[in-house]
Amino acid sequence: MTAYAPSLPADLVERWDIQSAELIADTRTSLVHRVIRRDGSGAISKQLKPEGLHELSGVDFLDWRQGSGSVRVLDRVETACLLEDAGTLMLKDYRLAHGEDAANDIILSVLAELHLASADTPTDSLVPLRSHFRPVFDRASREDRPELSAALTYSACIADDLLSSQTDIRPLHGDLHHENIVSGSERGWLAIDPQGLLGDPAYDVANVFGNPDGAFTDIIDPRRIIRLVDLFAPAIGCTREKILRYAIAHAGLSICWSLEGGDRISGEGNAMERFAFLNVARRMLEEPAVSL
């Protein structure tokens, strides 16, 4: 007997030959199901809501990668897609069991696959980094809380400088972190849920600094920040200072997204964590004793 969630349209059930489906995420931007098809294979169905249409560039990025470092797109229909099921083990959980160094090795491995050259021409739907950073430029210009205004203005200035001097511009995942790297299939660790951006590859590691979620003590630890800088600079092929500057720029952007979603700087949410990281990283960048 066929069993599937009511939120999965009948036409998709028929097109993708779905026998059963489990709703695993219902967010502001999408509905995500883990499905079993009639041939016994598993997959992930993702339906974008109106608020999530910006994620189409991420699907285009996956299409372009064709499984190199990321899940494969099996089929797509307008704003819905059928994706390879990468598994259920998130790098966030693996890190808890095996430690920071083991998790970082996996990030480097996935990053290398994502940045491998492709003979295929990238889609022109990828979002340029300057457009991606628009929220921090806009909010920094109108924020009236002095301490937050200072942090966002600093982040926006760094972002503007970085974006004006990008090198090796290429397609980027754009949202690489411990919950978007997953394992459990025979293909090992794979990236999911990309933003689908176009820009300097140094940005692709910026979000790692503010993750995993809930690891606040580690996130603001200067020793961890330096370790990540030391790992990512040679992997990307750029200076250590550039890696840290992109992390600071992204922290400001992440604060803006969180505030738009109703988060506050006070409390224990993402905005507070990124605000604290930004201030620690700024001191490190400006501290003469820290050689970058």
Coordinates of C-alpha atoms in Angstrom, one line a residue:
M1 CA 0.0 0.0 0.0
T2 CA 1.3 3.4 -1.0
A3 CA 1.8 5.8 2.0
Y4 CA 3.0 9.3 1.6
A5 CA 2.6 12.6 3.4
P6 CA -0.3 14.8 2.3
S7 CA 2.1 17.7 1.8
L8 CA 3.8 15.7 -1.1
P9 CA 1.7 16.5 -4.2
A10 CA 0.3 13.5 -6.1
D11 CA 1.9 14.5 -9.4
L12 CA 5.3 14.3 -7.7
V13 CA 4.5 11.0 -6.1
E14 CA 3.6 9.6 -9.5
R15 CA 6.5 11.2 -11.4
W16 CA 9.1 10.0 -8.9
D17 CA 7.4 6.6 -8.3
I18 CA 7.3 7.2 -4.6
Q19 CA 6.0 4.4 -2.4
S20 CA 6.4 6.1 1.0
A21 CA 7.5 9.4 2.3
E22 CA 8.4 10.9 5.7
L23 CA 8.4 14.6 6.3
I24 CA 11.7 15.5 7.9
A25 CA 11.7 19.3 7.6
D26 CA 9.1 22.0 7.3
T27 CA 10.8 25.3 7.3
R28 CA 10.0 28.9 6.3
T29 CA 11.5 28.1 2.9
S30 CA 10.8 24.5 2.1
L31 CA 9.3 21.1 2.7
V32 CA 11.7 18.2 2.8
H33 CA 10.7 14.5 2.7
R34 CA 12.8 11.3 2.9
V35 CA 11.2 9.0 0.3
I36 CA 11.3 5.4 -0.7
R37 CA 10.7 4.7 -4.4
R38 CA 9.0 1.6 -5.8
D39 CA 12.4 0.1 -6.8
G40 CA 13.5 0.2 -3.2
S41 CA 15.9 3.2 -3.6
G42 CA 15.9 6.1 -1.2
A43 CA 15.9 9.8 -2.1
I44 CA 15.1 13.3 -0.7
S45 CA 12.3 15.3 -2.0
K46 CA 12.6 19.1 -1.6
Q47 CA 9.7 21.5 -2.4
L48 CA 10.5 25.2 -2.2
K49 CA 8.0 27.6 -0.7
P50 CA 7.6 31.2 -2.1
E51 CA 10.0 32.4 0.6
G52 CA 12.6 29.8 -0.5
L53 CA 12.8 30.5 -4.2
H54 CA 16.2 32.1 -3.7
E55 CA 17.4 28.5 -3.1
L56 CA 16.9 27.6 -6.8
S57 CA 20.5 28.8 -7.4
G58 CA 21.6 26.2 -4.9
V59 CA 19.9 23.5 -6.9
D60 CA 21.6 24.8 -10.0
F61 CA 24.9 24.5 -8.2
L62 CA 24.2 20.9 -7.4
D63 CA 23.2 20.2 -11.0
W64 CA 26.5 21.7 -12.1
R65 CA 28.6 19.7 -9.6
Q66 CA 27.0 16.4 -10.8
G67 CA 27.8 14.7 -7.5
S68 CA 31.4 15.9 -7.0
G69 CA 31.5 16.6 -3.3
S70 CA 27.8 17.1 -3.1
V71 CA 24.5 15.2 -3.5
R72 CA 23.2 14.6 -7.0
V73 CA 20.1 16.1 -8.4
L74 CA 18.0 13.1 -9.6
D75 CA 15.2 15.2 -11.1
R76 CA 13.6 18.6 -10.8
V77 CA 10.2 20.1 -11.7
E78 CA 9.9 23.8 -11.4
T79 CA 10.4 24.5 -7.7
A80 CA 10.7 20.9 -6.5
C81 CA 13.6 18.5 -6.9
L82 CA 14.5 14.9 -6.1
L83 CA 17.9 14.6 -4.6
E84 CA 20.3 11.8 -3.7
D85 CA 19.9 10.8 0.0
A86 CA 23.3 11.5 1.5
G87 CA 22.4 9.8 4.8
T88 CA 21.5 10.8 8.3
L89 CA 24.9 11.4 10.1
M90 CA 25.6 15.1 10.3
L91 CA 29.2 16.3 10.7
K92 CA 28.0 18.1 13.8
D93 CA 27.3 14.8 15.5
Y94 CA 30.5 13.2 14.2
R95 CA 32.5 16.0 15.7
L96 CA 31.0 15.4 19.1
A97 CA 32.0 11.7 18.9
H98 CA 35.4 12.1 17.2
G99 CA 36.6 15.6 17.9
E100 CA 37.4 18.9 16.1
D101 CA 40.4 17.7 14.2
A102 CA 38.6 14.7 12.7
A103 CA 35.7 16.9 11.7
N104 CA 38.0 19.5 10.1
D105 CA 39.7 16.8 8.0
I106 CA 36.3 16.0 6.6
I107 CA 35.5 19.6 5.8
L108 CA 38.8 19.9 3.9
S109 CA 38.1 16.8 1.9
V110 CA 34.6 17.9 1.0
L111 CA 35.8 21.4 0.2
A112 CA 38.5 20.0 -2.2
E113 CA 35.8 18.0 -4.1
L114 CA 33.5 21.0 -4.3
H115 CA 36.3 23.2 -5.7
L116 CA 37.5 20.7 -8.4
A117 CA 37.4 22.1 -11.9
S118 CA 34.5 21.0 -14.1
A119 CA 34.4 20.8 -17.9
D120 CA 30.8 22.0 -17.8
T121 CA 30.0 25.7 -17.9
P122 CA 28.5 27.0 -14.6
T123 CA 24.9 28.2 -14.7
D124 CA 24.4 31.9 -15.0
S125 CA 21.9 31.8 -12.1
L126 CA 24.6 31.7 -9.4
V127 CA 24.3 34.8 -7.1
P128 CA 27.4 37.1 -7.1
L129 CA 28.9 37.6 -3.6
R130 CA 28.2 41.3 -3.6
S131 CA 24.5 40.7 -4.1
H132 CA 24.7 38.0 -1.4
F133 CA 26.1 40.6 1.1
R134 CA 23.5 43.2 0.4
P135 CA 21.7 42.7 3.8
V136 CA 24.7 43.7 5.8
F137 CA 25.4 46.8 3.6
D138 CA 21.7 47.8 4.0
R139 CA 21.4 47.2 7.7
A140 CA 24.8 48.8 8.6
S141 CA 23.7 52.0 7.0
R142 CA 20.5 52.3 9.2
E143 CA 21.3 50.5 12.4
D144 CA 20.8 52.9 15.4
R145 CA 22.1 50.8 18.3
P146 CA 25.7 52.0 18.8
E147 CA 27.5 48.8 19.6
L148 CA 25.7 46.8 16.9
S149 CA 26.0 49.6 14.4
A150 CA 29.8 49.6 15.0
A151 CA 30.1 45.9 14.5
L152 CA 28.0 45.8 11.3
T153 CA 29.7 48.8 9.9
Y154 CA 33.1 47.2 10.5
S155 CA 31.8 43.9 8.9
A156 CA 30.4 45.8 5.9
C157 CA 33.6 47.7 5.3
I158 CA 35.7 44.5 5.4
A159 CA 33.1 42.9 3.0
D160 CA 33.3 45.8 0.6
D161 CA 37.0 45.7 0.5
L162 CA 37.1 41.9 0.0
L163 CA 34.5 42.0 -2.7
S164 CA 36.3 44.7 -4.6
S165 CA 39.5 42.6 -4.8
Q166 CA 38.2 39.1 -5.4
T167 CA 40.5 36.5 -7.0
D168 CA 39.9 33.1 -8.7
I169 CA 36.1 33.8 -8.9
R170 CA 34.2 30.6 -9.2
P171 CA 31.0 28.8 -8.2
L172 CA 30.7 28.4 -4.5
H173 CA 28.6 26.2 -2.2
G174 CA 28.1 29.3 0.0
D175 CA 26.8 27.6 3.1
L176 CA 29.3 25.0 4.1
H177 CA 29.1 24.1 7.8
H178 CA 28.7 21.1 10.1
E179 CA 25.0 20.5 9.5
N180 CA 25.3 20.8 5.7
I181 CA 27.9 18.0 5.5
V182 CA 26.3 14.6 5.8
S183 CA 27.2 10.9 5.6
G184 CA 25.6 7.5 5.7
S185 CA 25.5 6.5 2.0
E186 CA 28.2 4.5 0.2
R187 CA 29.6 7.7 -1.2
G188 CA 30.7 9.0 2.2
W189 CA 30.6 12.6 3.3
L190 CA 28.7 14.9 1.0
A191 CA 27.6 18.6 1.0
I192 CA 23.9 19.5 1.0
D193 CA 21.8 22.7 0.8
P194 CA 24.2 25.0 -1.0
Q195 CA 23.4 28.7 -1.6
G196 CA 24.8 28.6 -5.1
L197 CA 27.0 31.7 -5.2
L198 CA 29.7 33.1 -7.5
G199 CA 32.8 34.6 -6.0
D200 CA 36.1 34.3 -4.2
P201 CA 36.7 30.7 -2.9
A202 CA 37.9 32.0 0.5
Y203 CA 34.2 32.8 1.3
D204 CA 33.3 29.1 1.2
V205 CA 34.9 28.4 4.6
A206 CA 33.6 31.5 6.3
N207 CA 30.6 29.9 7.9
V208 CA 32.6 27.1 9.5
F209 CA 33.9 29.6 12.1
G210 CA 30.5 30.2 13.5
N211 CA 29.5 26.5 13.7
P212 CA 28.5 24.0 14.8
D213 CA 25.3 25.4 16.4
G214 CA 25.6 25.4 20.2
A215 CA 29.4 25.3 20.4
F216 CA 29.6 28.9 21.6
T217 CA 32.7 28.3 23.8
D218 CA 34.6 26.9 20.9
I219 CA 33.3 29.5 18.4
I220 CA 34.8 32.4 20.4
D221 CA 38.0 30.6 21.4
P222 CA 41.0 32.4 19.7
R223 CA 42.9 29.2 19.6
R224 CA 40.2 27.5 17.5
I225 CA 39.9 30.5 15.3
I226 CA 43.7 30.4 14.6
R227 CA 43.6 26.6 14.0
L228 CA 40.9 27.1 11.4
V229 CA 42.7 30.0 9.7
D230 CA 45.9 27.8 9.6
L231 CA 43.9 25.0 8.0
F232 CA 42.0 26.9 5.4
A233 CA 44.5 29.4 4.1
P234 CA 46.7 26.7 2.4
A235 CA 43.6 24.7 1.3
I236 CA 42.2 27.8 -0.5
G237 CA 45.6 29.2 -1.5
C238 CA 45.3 32.6 0.1
T239 CA 46.6 34.5 3.1
R240 CA 45.5 33.7 6.6
E241 CA 44.3 37.3 7.0
K242 CA 41.9 36.9 4.1
I243 CA 40.4 33.8 5.6
L244 CA 39.7 35.7 8.9
R245 CA 38.4 38.7 7.1
Y246 CA 35.9 36.7 5.2
A247 CA 34.8 35.0 8.5
I248 CA 34.2 38.5 10.0
A249 CA 32.3 39.7 7.0
H250 CA 30.1 36.6 7.1
A251 CA 29.5 37.0 10.8
G252 CA 28.0 40.4 10.1
L253 CA 25.8 39.0 7.3
S254 CA 24.6 36.1 9.6
I255 CA 23.7 38.6 12.3
C256 CA 21.5 40.5 9.8
W257 CA 19.8 37.4 8.7
S258 CA 19.1 36.4 12.3
L259 CA 17.7 39.8 13.2
E260 CA 15.4 39.7 10.2
G261 CA 14.2 36.4 11.5
G262 CA 13.3 37.8 14.9
D263 CA 16.5 36.9 16.8
R264 CA 18.1 39.3 19.2
I265 CA 21.6 40.1 20.2
S266 CA 20.7 39.5 23.8
G267 CA 20.0 35.9 24.7
E268 CA 21.6 32.7 23.4
G269 CA 20.7 32.7 19.7
N270 CA 22.7 32.8 16.5
A271 CA 22.8 36.6 16.4
M272 CA 24.5 36.7 19.9
E273 CA 27.0 34.0 18.9
R274 CA 28.0 35.7 15.7
F275 CA 28.2 39.1 17.4
A276 CA 30.5 37.7 20.0
F277 CA 32.6 35.9 17.4
L278 CA 32.9 39.1 15.3
N279 CA 34.2 41.1 18.3
V280 CA 36.8 38.4 19.2
A281 CA 37.9 38.0 15.6
R282 CA 38.2 41.8 15.2
R283 CA 40.5 42.1 18.2
M284 CA 42.6 39.3 16.7
L285 CA 42.8 40.9 13.3
E286 CA 43.8 44.3 14.9
E287 CA 46.1 42.8 17.5
P288 CA 49.8 43.3 16.4
A289 CA 50.8 40.2 18.4
V290 CA 48.6 38.0 16.1
S291 CA 50.6 37.5 13.0
L292 CA 48.3 37.1 10.0

